[in-house]
Amino acid sequence: MDIVLELTDTFIADYAYAYLYPIRPELYDFPQKTSANASAPIFSSWTWKPATKYLQIQPSQAAYVSSMTRDNPYRQLATLFFITWIFGILVYFIFATLSYYLIFDKRTLNHPKFIKNQIWLEIKQANKSMPFMAVCTAPLFLLEVRGFGNLYDTTDEGPGMWYNILQFPLFLLFTDFCIYWIHRYLHHPLVYKHLHKPHHKWIMPTPYASHAFHPLDGFAQSLPYHIFPFIFPLQKTAYVVLFVFVNFWSILIHDGEYLTNNPVVNGAACHSLHHSRFEVNYGQFFTAFDRLGGTYRMPEAWMFEKEKKMSEKQWKTESKTVDEFVKEIEGDDERTYGPDQAETKKIK
């Protein structure tokens, strides 16, 4: 994350901190100092060290005229908070909107289990949660930036070229294993109703449901991503790429487009069953840990027949099944179904 922090400092934060926290000139001390010297620009003793050898952008003068230099931990923490919050919002809206308009089947809006004003409620929940998730996440990013993790830059600094490739499947397997158990624990009756239930409000999710969590739920399921570089080596650029990927993947498994019934990958079809059957398919990327844990449910053939999946007959059958699970897991169904007609027409 130090690469993203450095780019943010270079183009935005240096100017903001130079304006908000300029270096104050020392009091005039005659005859050692002249008035000319007192009015001259004062620069900090901070020295620039590039975060990566692959991308180096020289800092502007603004980086040297703030009393809160780039290596100040309080400044780093504050900037990382805003990066996590704003970056998360941008990724969410850009990718979720693209997915909604290019992939998501709008006929889902007429499904009997689609909640009234659902898209607006999903967006509202996501935006309420993101700043609180950023508060929880920023300290972990700070530890990484200040060198407490195992992030490395060049191949010479890491285990070797072989690990540059291995780190990607290792990251996916480690985080998927951890998320499986975190997600499964979130379904414990004493935890579910307080933390995970808001995300299961969406029985027929849209891409905008991907980040519509209770903030502690979202943070808990993101923890494995942040824990990984404290246990295993991870290349800095790969870390940024993977951070974007996991957010992108979360959107993909909520887009309702069931491309393939892959027995290995936990895709949108598997995850849709988690939203409608609740206590199955806890994995994020793969089906392996659900299979080992006895919680795997294979998507049914009709889910890949687009017209049948969107037929009213199938919807009625599914609705009855969902009602049974809702009653078993949650008791009374507190959802209000049916989108506003104006919204449906507008989105179509």
Tab-separated table of C-alpha atoms in Angstrom:
chain	number	residue	atom	x	y	z
A	1	MET	CA	0.000	0.000	0.000
A	2	ASP	CA	3.033	2.297	0.268
A	3	ILE	CA	2.970	2.645	-3.549
A	4	VAL	CA	-0.602	3.960	-3.471
A	5	LEU	CA	0.285	6.167	-0.495
A	6	GLU	CA	3.247	7.666	-2.337
A	7	LEU	CA	1.177	8.406	-5.458
A	8	THR	CA	-1.530	9.993	-3.319
A	9	ASP	CA	1.078	12.097	-1.529
A	10	THR	CA	2.652	13.225	-4.790
A	11	PHE	CA	-0.523	14.348	-6.522
A	12	ILE	CA	-2.827	15.308	-3.635
A	13	ALA	CA	-1.700	14.976	-0.032
A	14	ASP	CA	1.582	16.958	-0.236
A	15	TYR	CA	-0.337	20.055	-1.283
A	16	ALA	CA	-3.041	19.527	1.328
A	17	TYR	CA	-0.591	19.094	4.212
A	18	ALA	CA	1.608	21.964	2.998
A	19	TYR	CA	-1.463	24.205	3.183
A	20	LEU	CA	-2.859	22.842	6.459
A	21	TYR	CA	0.432	22.279	8.304
A	22	PRO	CA	3.118	24.582	6.852
A	23	ILE	CA	6.520	24.842	8.496
A	24	ARG	CA	6.425	27.894	10.730
A	25	PRO	CA	9.451	30.194	10.602
A	26	GLU	CA	11.391	30.546	13.833
A	27	LEU	CA	11.088	33.748	15.805
A	28	TYR	CA	13.318	36.586	14.535
A	29	ASP	CA	16.568	36.592	16.556
A	30	PHE	CA	18.681	39.700	15.935
A	31	PRO	CA	21.503	39.872	14.998
A	32	GLN	CA	21.980	36.191	14.014
A	33	LYS	CA	19.100	36.244	11.521
A	34	THR	CA	18.077	38.904	9.105
A	35	SER	CA	14.538	39.744	8.054
A	36	ALA	CA	15.379	38.475	4.582
A	37	ASN	CA	16.207	35.035	5.951
A	38	ALA	CA	13.081	35.060	8.098
A	39	SER	CA	10.873	35.494	5.057
A	40	ALA	CA	12.670	32.904	2.894
A	41	PRO	CA	11.019	29.490	2.270
A	42	ILE	CA	11.818	26.906	4.924
A	43	PHE	CA	12.230	23.275	3.942
A	44	SER	CA	12.037	20.162	6.095
A	45	SER	CA	14.937	17.747	6.460
A	46	TRP	CA	12.782	14.862	5.193
A	47	THR	CA	14.453	12.790	2.460
A	48	TRP	CA	12.507	11.112	-0.323
A	49	LYS	CA	12.895	7.345	-0.659
A	50	PRO	CA	10.808	5.853	-3.495
A	51	ALA	CA	8.347	3.154	-2.459
A	52	THR	CA	9.205	1.069	-5.523
A	53	LYS	CA	11.974	0.941	-8.084
A	54	TYR	CA	9.454	0.295	-10.843
A	55	LEU	CA	7.639	3.628	-10.581
A	56	GLN	CA	9.469	6.734	-9.382
A	57	ILE	CA	7.945	10.216	-9.451
A	58	GLN	CA	9.961	13.032	-7.940
A	59	PRO	CA	8.088	14.923	-5.209
A	60	SER	CA	7.214	18.559	-5.777
A	61	GLN	CA	8.350	21.360	-3.474
A	62	ALA	CA	5.114	20.910	-1.521
A	63	ALA	CA	6.495	17.671	-0.070
A	64	TYR	CA	9.225	19.612	1.773
A	65	VAL	CA	7.346	22.602	3.185
A	66	SER	CA	4.953	20.881	5.600
A	67	SER	CA	5.633	20.310	9.270
A	68	MET	CA	3.936	16.908	8.836
A	69	THR	CA	6.344	15.130	6.516
A	70	ARG	CA	5.473	12.015	4.550
A	71	ASP	CA	7.031	9.737	7.162
A	72	ASN	CA	4.917	11.147	10.009
A	73	PRO	CA	2.820	8.193	11.292
A	74	TYR	CA	-0.203	10.375	12.117
A	75	ARG	CA	-0.189	11.815	8.615
A	76	GLN	CA	0.225	8.354	7.125
A	77	LEU	CA	-2.677	6.989	9.171
A	78	ALA	CA	-4.977	9.855	8.175
A	79	THR	CA	-4.052	9.598	4.491
A	80	LEU	CA	-4.445	5.816	4.489
A	81	PHE	CA	-7.904	6.190	5.991
A	82	PHE	CA	-8.986	8.489	3.149
A	83	ILE	CA	-7.319	6.259	0.549
A	84	THR	CA	-9.139	3.188	1.885
A	85	TRP	CA	-12.464	5.010	2.041
A	86	ILE	CA	-12.334	6.932	-1.261
A	87	PHE	CA	-10.553	4.169	-3.175
A	88	GLY	CA	-13.146	1.666	-1.940
A	89	ILE	CA	-16.003	3.909	-3.059
A	90	LEU	CA	-14.462	4.427	-6.498
A	91	VAL	CA	-13.841	0.708	-7.069
A	92	TYR	CA	-17.334	-0.098	-5.811
A	93	PHE	CA	-19.198	2.397	-7.976
A	94	ILE	CA	-17.093	1.955	-11.113
A	95	PHE	CA	-17.106	-1.848	-11.225
A	96	ALA	CA	-20.594	-2.356	-9.745
A	97	THR	CA	-22.084	0.116	-12.216
A	98	LEU	CA	-20.288	-1.492	-15.161
A	99	SER	CA	-21.455	-4.908	-13.992
A	100	TYR	CA	-25.009	-3.679	-13.515
A	101	TYR	CA	-25.327	-2.143	-16.973
A	102	LEU	CA	-23.276	-4.671	-18.936
A	103	ILE	CA	-23.950	-8.000	-17.188
A	104	PHE	CA	-26.812	-7.927	-14.689
A	105	ASP	CA	-30.142	-9.195	-16.056
A	106	LYS	CA	-32.652	-6.390	-15.385
A	107	ARG	CA	-35.529	-8.877	-15.350
A	108	THR	CA	-34.374	-9.725	-11.825
A	109	LEU	CA	-35.991	-6.463	-10.715
A	110	ASN	CA	-39.378	-8.125	-11.187
A	111	HIS	CA	-38.517	-11.184	-9.094
A	112	PRO	CA	-40.980	-11.651	-6.197
A	113	LYS	CA	-38.038	-11.726	-3.761
A	114	PHE	CA	-36.587	-8.434	-4.977
A	115	ILE	CA	-36.936	-5.833	-2.237
A	116	LYS	CA	-38.654	-2.508	-2.706
A	117	ASN	CA	-36.056	0.170	-3.542
A	118	GLN	CA	-33.382	-2.523	-3.218
A	119	ILE	CA	-30.685	-0.916	-5.343
A	120	TRP	CA	-30.901	2.324	-3.372
A	121	LEU	CA	-30.851	0.358	-0.089
A	122	GLU	CA	-27.788	-1.629	-1.208
A	123	ILE	CA	-25.908	1.545	-2.137
A	124	LYS	CA	-26.965	3.240	1.105
A	125	GLN	CA	-25.781	0.293	3.223
A	126	ALA	CA	-22.442	0.114	1.402
A	127	ASN	CA	-21.755	3.833	1.780
A	128	LYS	CA	-22.717	3.796	5.463
A	129	SER	CA	-20.284	0.939	6.112
A	130	MET	CA	-17.247	2.002	4.078
A	131	PRO	CA	-15.921	4.806	6.332
A	132	PHE	CA	-16.153	2.547	9.393
A	133	MET	CA	-14.409	-0.290	7.542
A	134	ALA	CA	-11.714	2.216	6.555
A	135	VAL	CA	-11.220	3.158	10.234
A	136	CYS	CA	-10.587	-0.519	11.038
A	137	THR	CA	-8.396	-1.158	7.992
A	138	ALA	CA	-6.140	1.931	7.991
A	139	PRO	CA	-4.072	0.836	11.067
A	140	LEU	CA	-3.229	-2.453	9.324
A	141	PHE	CA	-2.136	-0.558	6.214
A	142	LEU	CA	-0.030	1.706	8.445
A	143	LEU	CA	1.812	-1.287	9.899
A	144	GLU	CA	2.520	-2.527	6.374
A	145	VAL	CA	3.728	0.895	5.193
A	146	ARG	CA	6.048	1.204	8.195
A	147	GLY	CA	7.716	-2.099	7.402
A	148	PHE	CA	6.166	-4.537	9.861
A	149	GLY	CA	4.924	-6.870	7.117
A	150	ASN	CA	6.708	-9.047	4.569
A	151	LEU	CA	6.130	-6.863	1.524
A	152	TYR	CA	9.017	-6.713	-0.940
A	153	ASP	CA	9.707	-4.730	-4.095
A	154	THR	CA	12.161	-6.388	-6.485
A	155	THR	CA	12.641	-10.108	-7.100
A	156	ASP	CA	16.070	-9.886	-5.458
A	157	GLU	CA	14.411	-8.822	-2.210
A	158	GLY	CA	11.905	-11.700	-2.280
A	159	PRO	CA	12.221	-15.491	-2.211
A	160	GLY	CA	12.846	-15.651	-5.963
A	161	MET	CA	11.213	-15.642	-9.374
A	162	TRP	CA	9.287	-18.829	-8.580
A	163	TYR	CA	7.546	-17.070	-5.694
A	164	ASN	CA	6.490	-14.167	-7.889
A	165	ILE	CA	4.137	-16.666	-9.517
A	166	LEU	CA	3.333	-18.835	-6.488
A	167	GLN	CA	2.212	-15.863	-4.369
A	168	PHE	CA	-1.030	-15.479	-6.361
A	169	PRO	CA	-2.507	-18.999	-5.849
A	170	LEU	CA	-1.107	-19.000	-2.298
A	171	PHE	CA	-2.906	-15.737	-1.542
A	172	LEU	CA	-6.197	-17.042	-2.967
A	173	LEU	CA	-6.001	-20.359	-1.094
A	174	PHE	CA	-4.994	-18.821	2.232
A	175	THR	CA	-7.626	-16.086	2.148
A	176	ASP	CA	-10.327	-18.467	0.897
A	177	PHE	CA	-9.617	-20.864	3.779
A	178	CYS	CA	-9.780	-18.053	6.343
A	179	ILE	CA	-12.860	-16.435	4.835
A	180	TYR	CA	-14.650	-19.772	4.791
A	181	TRP	CA	-14.353	-20.117	8.558
A	182	ILE	CA	-14.989	-16.419	9.290
A	183	HIS	CA	-18.051	-16.456	7.041
A	184	ARG	CA	-19.301	-19.675	8.573
A	185	TYR	CA	-18.877	-18.272	12.085
A	186	LEU	CA	-20.836	-15.165	11.028
A	187	HIS	CA	-23.783	-17.509	10.498
A	188	HIS	CA	-23.764	-18.623	14.116
A	189	PRO	CA	-27.197	-17.649	15.477
A	190	LEU	CA	-25.723	-15.359	18.147
A	191	VAL	CA	-23.586	-13.524	15.577
A	192	TYR	CA	-25.759	-13.649	12.469
A	193	LYS	CA	-28.592	-11.450	13.680
A	194	HIS	CA	-26.184	-8.705	14.814
A	195	LEU	CA	-23.575	-8.650	12.027
A	196	HIS	CA	-24.290	-10.759	8.956
A	197	LYS	CA	-28.050	-10.415	8.619
A	198	PRO	CA	-27.872	-7.011	6.829
A	199	HIS	CA	-26.002	-8.619	3.930
A	200	HIS	CA	-28.544	-11.444	3.691
A	201	LYS	CA	-31.308	-8.918	3.315
A	202	TRP	CA	-30.623	-9.233	-0.414
A	203	ILE	CA	-32.057	-12.594	-1.493
A	204	MET	CA	-31.776	-11.571	-5.146
A	205	PRO	CA	-28.646	-9.404	-4.961
A	206	THR	CA	-27.458	-6.923	-7.567
A	207	PRO	CA	-23.786	-5.971	-8.081
A	208	TYR	CA	-24.387	-3.104	-5.644
A	209	ALA	CA	-24.967	-5.668	-2.859
A	210	SER	CA	-21.310	-6.720	-3.084
A	211	HIS	CA	-20.199	-4.242	-0.403
A	212	ALA	CA	-23.542	-3.803	1.381
A	213	PHE	CA	-22.390	-5.226	4.721
A	214	HIS	CA	-22.496	-4.305	8.357
A	215	PRO	CA	-19.067	-2.598	8.741
A	216	LEU	CA	-17.729	-5.177	11.221
A	217	ASP	CA	-18.939	-7.987	8.962
A	218	GLY	CA	-17.161	-6.467	5.963
A	219	PHE	CA	-13.983	-5.867	7.957
A	220	ALA	CA	-13.996	-9.392	9.409
A	221	GLN	CA	-14.208	-10.955	5.957
A	222	SER	CA	-11.442	-8.672	4.653
A	223	LEU	CA	-9.030	-9.510	7.495
A	224	PRO	CA	-7.370	-12.461	5.687
A	225	TYR	CA	-6.288	-10.110	2.875
A	226	HIS	CA	-4.465	-7.910	5.368
A	227	ILE	CA	-3.100	-10.737	7.520
A	228	PHE	CA	-1.505	-12.506	4.542
A	229	PRO	CA	1.485	-10.109	4.072
A	230	PHE	CA	2.316	-10.369	7.793
A	231	ILE	CA	2.704	-14.138	7.443
A	232	PHE	CA	3.881	-14.636	3.849
A	233	PRO	CA	6.053	-12.536	1.522
A	234	LEU	CA	4.077	-10.504	-1.001
A	235	GLN	CA	5.323	-8.284	-3.793
A	236	LYS	CA	4.150	-4.676	-3.384
A	237	THR	CA	2.614	-4.249	-6.817
A	238	ALA	CA	0.978	-7.678	-6.561
A	239	TYR	CA	-0.599	-6.552	-3.289
A	240	VAL	CA	-2.272	-3.571	-4.977
A	241	VAL	CA	-3.429	-5.754	-7.890
A	242	LEU	CA	-4.865	-8.362	-5.527
A	243	PHE	CA	-6.573	-5.687	-3.438
A	244	VAL	CA	-8.405	-4.452	-6.536
A	245	PHE	CA	-9.113	-8.020	-7.660
A	246	VAL	CA	-10.819	-9.121	-4.432
A	247	ASN	CA	-13.132	-6.100	-4.617
A	248	PHE	CA	-13.834	-6.847	-8.270
A	249	TRP	CA	-14.484	-10.517	-7.505
A	250	SER	CA	-16.941	-9.624	-4.762
A	251	ILE	CA	-18.933	-7.693	-7.355
A	252	LEU	CA	-18.770	-10.519	-9.907
A	253	ILE	CA	-20.267	-13.124	-7.573
A	254	HIS	CA	-23.231	-10.820	-6.959
A	255	ASP	CA	-23.992	-10.026	-10.606
A	256	GLY	CA	-26.509	-12.854	-11.093
A	257	GLU	CA	-24.896	-14.030	-14.332
A	258	TYR	CA	-24.188	-17.756	-14.092
A	259	LEU	CA	-21.639	-18.326	-16.818
A	260	THR	CA	-20.503	-21.829	-15.994
A	261	ASN	CA	-21.102	-24.595	-13.490
A	262	ASN	CA	-17.455	-24.957	-12.586
A	263	PRO	CA	-16.902	-27.540	-9.819
A	264	VAL	CA	-13.794	-25.725	-8.552
A	265	VAL	CA	-14.650	-22.019	-8.705
A	266	ASN	CA	-17.180	-20.493	-6.333
A	267	GLY	CA	-18.839	-18.269	-8.908
A	268	ALA	CA	-22.049	-16.255	-9.004
A	269	ALA	CA	-24.255	-19.385	-9.177
A	270	CYS	CA	-22.752	-20.821	-5.987
A	271	HIS	CA	-22.937	-17.520	-4.185
A	272	SER	CA	-26.536	-16.894	-5.236
A	273	LEU	CA	-27.405	-20.142	-3.451
A	274	HIS	CA	-25.734	-18.772	-0.358
A	275	HIS	CA	-28.098	-15.781	-0.453
A	276	SER	CA	-31.206	-17.939	-0.987
A	277	ARG	CA	-30.244	-21.056	1.038
A	278	PHE	CA	-28.206	-19.158	3.665
A	279	GLU	CA	-25.989	-21.866	5.218
A	280	VAL	CA	-24.204	-23.221	2.147
A	281	ASN	CA	-21.296	-22.129	-0.087
A	282	TYR	CA	-19.376	-19.957	2.377
A	283	GLY	CA	-16.224	-19.833	0.225
A	284	GLN	CA	-15.107	-16.744	-1.646
A	285	PHE	CA	-13.080	-18.111	-4.567
A	286	PHE	CA	-13.238	-21.918	-4.512
A	287	THR	CA	-15.600	-24.736	-3.582
A	288	ALA	CA	-12.901	-26.906	-1.954
A	289	PHE	CA	-13.376	-25.800	1.657
A	290	ASP	CA	-17.154	-26.028	1.391
A	291	ARG	CA	-16.746	-29.574	0.110
A	292	LEU	CA	-14.391	-30.459	2.960
A	293	GLY	CA	-16.639	-28.731	5.494
A	294	GLY	CA	-19.820	-30.386	4.235
A	295	THR	CA	-21.467	-27.091	3.279
A	296	TYR	CA	-21.196	-27.253	-0.508
A	297	ARG	CA	-24.382	-27.079	-2.540
A	298	MET	CA	-24.057	-27.657	-6.257
A	299	PRO	CA	-25.957	-25.212	-8.497
A	300	GLU	CA	-28.889	-26.859	-10.255
A	301	ALA	CA	-29.107	-27.238	-14.037
A	302	TRP	CA	-32.014	-24.786	-14.426
A	303	MET	CA	-29.839	-21.981	-13.065
A	304	PHE	CA	-27.851	-22.048	-16.303
A	305	GLU	CA	-30.928	-21.996	-18.534
A	306	LYS	CA	-31.458	-18.255	-18.760
A	307	GLU	CA	-35.076	-18.228	-19.852
A	308	LYS	CA	-36.117	-20.867	-17.326
A	309	LYS	CA	-34.243	-19.060	-14.572
A	310	MET	CA	-36.200	-15.889	-15.382
A	311	SER	CA	-39.592	-17.554	-15.765
A	312	GLU	CA	-42.447	-16.742	-13.376
A	313	LYS	CA	-43.045	-20.452	-12.789
A	314	GLN	CA	-39.482	-20.939	-11.557
A	315	TRP	CA	-39.694	-17.761	-9.481
A	316	LYS	CA	-42.786	-19.046	-7.657
A	317	THR	CA	-41.111	-22.371	-6.926
A	318	GLU	CA	-37.967	-20.667	-5.668
A	319	SER	CA	-39.933	-18.184	-3.571
A	320	LYS	CA	-41.597	-21.000	-1.647
A	321	THR	CA	-38.221	-22.609	-0.985
A	322	VAL	CA	-36.707	-19.307	0.122
A	323	ASP	CA	-39.629	-18.650	2.475
A	324	GLU	CA	-38.938	-21.949	4.217
A	325	PHE	CA	-35.263	-21.081	4.742
A	326	VAL	CA	-36.047	-17.547	5.909
A	327	LYS	CA	-38.488	-18.908	8.479
A	328	GLU	CA	-35.959	-21.484	9.666
A	329	ILE	CA	-32.982	-19.115	9.878
A	330	GLU	CA	-34.515	-15.724	10.687
A	331	GLY	CA	-38.055	-16.404	11.873
A	332	ASP	CA	-40.289	-13.551	10.742
A	333	ASP	CA	-39.408	-12.076	7.342
A	334	GLU	CA	-38.905	-8.340	7.852
A	335	ARG	CA	-38.265	-7.571	4.171
A	336	THR	CA	-40.653	-5.488	2.065
A	337	TYR	CA	-40.714	-6.944	-1.431
A	338	GLY	CA	-41.442	-5.289	-4.755
A	339	PRO	CA	-39.476	-2.428	-6.382
A	340	ASP	CA	-41.100	0.909	-7.118
A	341	GLN	CA	-42.632	0.789	-10.578
A	342	ALA	CA	-41.011	4.110	-11.488
A	343	GLU	CA	-37.588	2.743	-10.568
A	344	THR	CA	-38.159	-0.445	-12.559
A	345	LYS	CA	-39.158	1.470	-15.683
A	346	LYS	CA	-36.273	3.879	-15.327
A	347	ILE	CA	-33.663	1.126	-14.965
A	348	LYS	CA	-35.062	-0.919	-17.850
